Amino acid sequence: MKNRIEEIRRARNIRQEDLAKCLGVSRQTISSLENGRYDPSIHLAHRIARHFGMTIEEVFIFDEEEAGGKKA
Amino acid sequence: MKRNIGVSIFWLALGAVLIICGALGVLDESWSGMGGGFAVVGALQVLRYVRINRNEAYREKIETENKDERNRFLSGKAWAWAGYLFVIIAAFTSIVLRIAGQDVFSQLVSGGACLMLVLYWGSYLILRRKY
């Protein structure tokens, strides 16, 4: 799943390590999230969005075609 | 963490007992070899426990790794792959052993593969009810 984590993090001058510490995850998890190699659980997605003061939809880009669903 | 150190000390002690029994001739060498393995694992776990308790930064790192959802996901996937590969390798090995005329070993290996499949289906049924 595509996301804007790296874009938002860099815009706020936050290091991966610091973001990881705030969220209680490892730095490797943040890296994998930013690279799109790992999709977070709904809990982690919610925590990330809340940390940035945004909604989940503003941080994560849900592509229905990628998910195998049909476009409305 | 306290339960873990207890288990680690148990393995270390068991390993030491097996090694001593092997050295005294009470048990044969294979038991003392196994004891060596237990002792090493137990000792490493104890050392890790001591390091965690003395080093705040290391303890935080370990706690984060243990709680990290991606690590848990990877661990679950790795176990799944290991189980699947075990069945494939066991089935292939069973066939090779049968061809080589090692019927007893072939049956043991295929029994192990069947046990893994039974465990898989049992786990699936339990998890299906739970989630």
Short mmCIF file of C-alpha atoms in Angstrom, two decimals:
data_model
loop_
_atom_site.label_atom_id
_atom_site.label_comp_id
_atom_site.label_asym_id
_atom_site.label_seq_id
_atom_site.Cartn_x
_atom_site.Cartn_y
_atom_site.Cartn_z
CA MET A 1 0.00 0.00 0.00
CA LYS A 2 1.38 3.36 -0.97
CA ASN A 3 1.71 5.96 1.73
CA ARG A 4 3.03 9.42 2.41
CA ILE A 5 4.91 8.60 5.60
CA GLU A 6 8.33 9.49 4.24
CA GLU A 7 7.04 12.70 2.64
CA ILE A 8 5.34 13.84 5.84
CA ARG A 9 8.25 12.76 8.03
CA ARG A 10 10.81 14.64 5.96
CA ALA A 11 8.60 17.73 5.79
CA ARG A 12 8.62 17.81 9.59
CA ASN A 13 12.33 16.98 9.90
CA ILE A 14 11.68 13.78 11.83
CA ARG A 15 14.22 10.98 11.71
CA GLN A 16 13.13 7.41 11.18
CA GLU A 17 14.56 6.46 14.59
CA ASP A 18 12.60 9.17 16.37
CA LEU A 19 9.36 8.27 14.60
CA ALA A 20 9.95 4.60 15.43
CA LYS A 21 10.50 5.42 19.08
CA CYS A 22 7.32 7.50 19.28
CA LEU A 23 5.28 4.71 17.71
CA GLY A 24 6.92 1.90 19.70
CA VAL A 25 8.20 0.07 16.64
CA SER A 26 11.65 -0.62 15.22
CA ARG A 27 13.37 1.68 12.74
CA GLN A 28 13.31 -1.19 10.22
CA THR A 29 9.52 -1.20 10.40
CA ILE A 30 9.39 2.49 9.53
CA SER A 31 11.77 1.88 6.65
CA SER A 32 9.68 -1.04 5.36
CA LEU A 33 6.49 1.01 5.67
CA GLU A 34 8.01 3.87 3.68
CA ASN A 35 9.26 1.49 0.99
CA GLY A 36 5.86 -0.12 0.73
CA ARG A 37 7.32 -3.55 1.57
CA TYR A 38 5.14 -3.88 4.64
CA ASP A 39 1.52 -2.87 5.21
CA PRO A 40 0.73 -1.82 8.78
CA SER A 41 -2.08 -3.18 10.90
CA ILE A 42 -5.10 -0.92 11.34
CA HIS A 43 -3.86 -0.12 14.86
CA LEU A 44 -0.44 0.98 13.68
CA ALA A 45 -1.92 2.89 10.75
CA HIS A 46 -4.20 4.72 13.18
CA ARG A 47 -1.28 5.50 15.52
CA ILE A 48 0.80 6.83 12.63
CA ALA A 49 -2.01 9.04 11.40
CA ARG A 50 -2.74 10.29 14.90
CA HIS A 51 0.95 11.02 15.48
CA PHE A 52 0.95 13.23 12.40
CA GLY A 53 -2.37 14.79 13.34
CA MET A 54 -3.97 13.51 10.15
CA THR A 55 -6.53 10.95 9.06
CA ILE A 56 -5.55 7.48 7.86
CA GLU A 57 -6.73 8.35 4.35
CA GLU A 58 -4.41 11.35 4.29
CA VAL A 59 -1.39 9.22 5.16
CA PHE A 60 -2.16 5.97 3.35
CA ILE A 61 -3.19 5.80 -0.28
CA PHE A 62 -5.61 2.96 -0.78
CA ASP A 63 -5.53 1.68 -4.36
CA GLU A 64 -8.59 -0.47 -5.07
CA GLU A 65 -7.06 -1.95 -8.20
CA GLU A 66 -3.97 -2.98 -6.23
CA ALA A 67 -6.21 -4.58 -3.59
CA GLY A 68 -8.08 -6.49 -6.27
CA GLY A 69 -11.34 -4.65 -5.71
CA LYS A 70 -13.58 -2.90 -8.20
CA LYS A 71 -13.68 0.84 -8.60
CA ALA A 72 -16.97 2.47 -7.58
CA MET B 1 11.26 -12.26 32.00
CA LYS B 2 11.62 -13.97 35.38
CA ARG B 3 10.01 -17.12 34.06
CA ASN B 4 12.38 -17.06 31.11
CA ILE B 5 15.47 -16.91 33.36
CA GLY B 6 14.09 -19.85 35.35
CA VAL B 7 13.71 -21.89 32.17
CA SER B 8 17.18 -20.85 31.02
CA ILE B 9 18.75 -21.92 34.30
CA PHE B 10 16.87 -25.21 34.02
CA TRP B 11 18.38 -25.89 30.58
CA LEU B 12 21.82 -24.93 31.83
CA ALA B 13 21.50 -27.21 34.85
CA LEU B 14 20.07 -30.08 32.80
CA GLY B 15 22.90 -29.72 30.32
CA ALA B 16 25.46 -29.76 33.11
CA VAL B 17 23.90 -32.88 34.64
CA LEU B 18 23.92 -34.72 31.30
CA ILE B 19 27.55 -33.74 30.66
CA ILE B 20 28.61 -34.90 34.13
CA CYS B 21 26.69 -38.17 33.74
CA GLY B 22 28.34 -38.71 30.38
CA ALA B 23 31.78 -38.01 31.84
CA LEU B 24 31.15 -40.45 34.71
CA GLY B 25 29.99 -43.14 32.31
CA VAL B 26 26.45 -43.21 33.70
CA LEU B 27 25.08 -42.21 30.28
CA ASP B 28 26.58 -42.68 26.85
CA GLU B 29 28.22 -39.97 24.78
CA SER B 30 25.13 -38.97 22.81
CA TRP B 31 23.43 -37.80 26.02
CA SER B 32 26.42 -35.73 27.06
CA GLY B 33 26.50 -34.22 23.57
CA MET B 34 22.86 -33.25 23.97
CA GLY B 35 23.70 -31.91 27.40
CA GLY B 36 26.37 -29.73 25.84
CA GLY B 37 23.78 -28.25 23.53
CA PHE B 38 21.36 -27.59 26.40
CA ALA B 39 24.13 -26.02 28.49
CA VAL B 40 25.24 -23.69 25.70
CA VAL B 41 21.70 -22.54 24.96
CA GLY B 42 20.96 -22.06 28.66
CA ALA B 43 24.20 -20.16 29.23
CA LEU B 44 23.59 -17.83 26.28
CA GLN B 45 20.07 -17.12 27.50
CA VAL B 46 21.34 -16.35 31.01
CA LEU B 47 24.01 -14.03 29.62
CA ARG B 48 21.36 -12.30 27.53
CA TYR B 49 19.14 -11.89 30.60
CA VAL B 50 22.02 -10.35 32.58
CA ARG B 51 22.82 -7.98 29.70
CA ILE B 52 19.19 -6.91 29.44
CA ASN B 53 19.05 -6.14 33.14
CA ARG B 54 22.30 -4.17 33.15
CA ASN B 55 21.93 -2.24 29.90
CA GLU B 56 18.92 0.08 29.70
CA ALA B 57 19.37 0.85 26.01
CA TYR B 58 19.70 -2.84 25.13
CA ARG B 59 16.61 -3.67 27.20
CA GLU B 60 14.61 -1.01 25.33
CA LYS B 61 15.85 -2.37 22.01
CA ILE B 62 14.83 -5.93 22.91
CA GLU B 63 11.43 -4.85 24.24
CA THR B 64 10.75 -2.85 21.08
CA GLU B 65 11.77 -5.80 18.89
CA ASN B 66 9.55 -8.17 20.87
CA LYS B 67 6.53 -5.90 20.55
CA ASP B 68 7.20 -4.76 16.98
CA GLU B 69 4.29 -5.92 14.79
CA ARG B 70 6.43 -6.33 11.69
CA ASN B 71 8.79 -8.66 13.61
CA ARG B 72 5.84 -10.71 14.81
CA PHE B 73 4.47 -10.85 11.28
CA LEU B 74 7.86 -11.96 9.92
CA SER B 75 8.19 -14.58 12.65
CA GLY B 76 4.76 -16.01 11.86
CA LYS B 77 5.52 -16.08 8.15
CA ALA B 78 8.92 -17.71 8.79
CA TRP B 79 7.28 -20.46 10.87
CA ALA B 80 4.70 -20.98 8.12
CA TRP B 81 7.43 -21.31 5.49
CA ALA B 82 9.41 -23.65 7.76
CA GLY B 83 6.39 -25.90 8.27
CA TYR B 84 5.55 -25.97 4.59
CA LEU B 85 9.14 -26.67 3.57
CA PHE B 86 9.43 -29.36 6.24
CA VAL B 87 6.49 -31.25 4.73
CA ILE B 88 7.86 -30.95 1.20
CA ILE B 89 11.38 -32.02 2.21
CA ALA B 90 10.06 -34.85 4.39
CA ALA B 91 7.86 -36.17 1.58
CA PHE B 92 10.77 -36.09 -0.86
CA THR B 93 13.13 -37.68 1.67
CA SER B 94 10.59 -40.41 2.44
CA ILE B 95 10.39 -41.33 -1.23
CA VAL B 96 14.18 -41.36 -1.59
CA LEU B 97 14.54 -43.54 1.51
CA ARG B 98 11.92 -45.94 0.21
CA ILE B 99 13.75 -46.23 -3.10
CA ALA B 100 16.98 -46.83 -1.17
CA GLY B 101 15.32 -49.69 0.66
CA GLN B 102 15.24 -47.92 4.04
CA ASP B 103 11.60 -48.69 4.75
CA VAL B 104 11.65 -48.03 8.49
CA PHE B 105 13.30 -44.62 8.14
CA SER B 106 10.99 -43.81 5.26
CA GLN B 107 7.98 -44.53 7.44
CA LEU B 108 9.37 -42.43 10.29
CA VAL B 109 9.97 -39.47 8.02
CA SER B 110 6.58 -39.71 6.36
CA GLY B 111 5.04 -40.04 9.84
CA GLY B 112 6.68 -36.76 10.74
CA ALA B 113 5.25 -35.11 7.65
CA CYS B 114 1.78 -36.46 8.43
CA LEU B 115 2.06 -35.21 12.00
CA MET B 116 2.92 -31.75 10.69
CA LEU B 117 -0.17 -31.81 8.42
CA VAL B 118 -2.38 -32.92 11.32
CA LEU B 119 -0.97 -30.09 13.45
CA TYR B 120 -1.59 -27.63 10.63
CA TRP B 121 -5.25 -28.63 10.18
CA GLY B 122 -5.85 -28.76 13.93
CA SER B 123 -4.36 -25.27 14.32
CA TYR B 124 -6.42 -23.99 11.39
CA LEU B 125 -9.68 -25.29 12.91
CA ILE B 126 -8.86 -23.75 16.29
CA LEU B 127 -7.90 -20.40 14.76
CA ARG B 128 -10.99 -20.39 12.55
CA ARG B 129 -13.17 -20.51 15.65
CA LYS B 130 -11.12 -17.89 17.42
CA TYR B 131 -11.01 -15.28 14.64
#
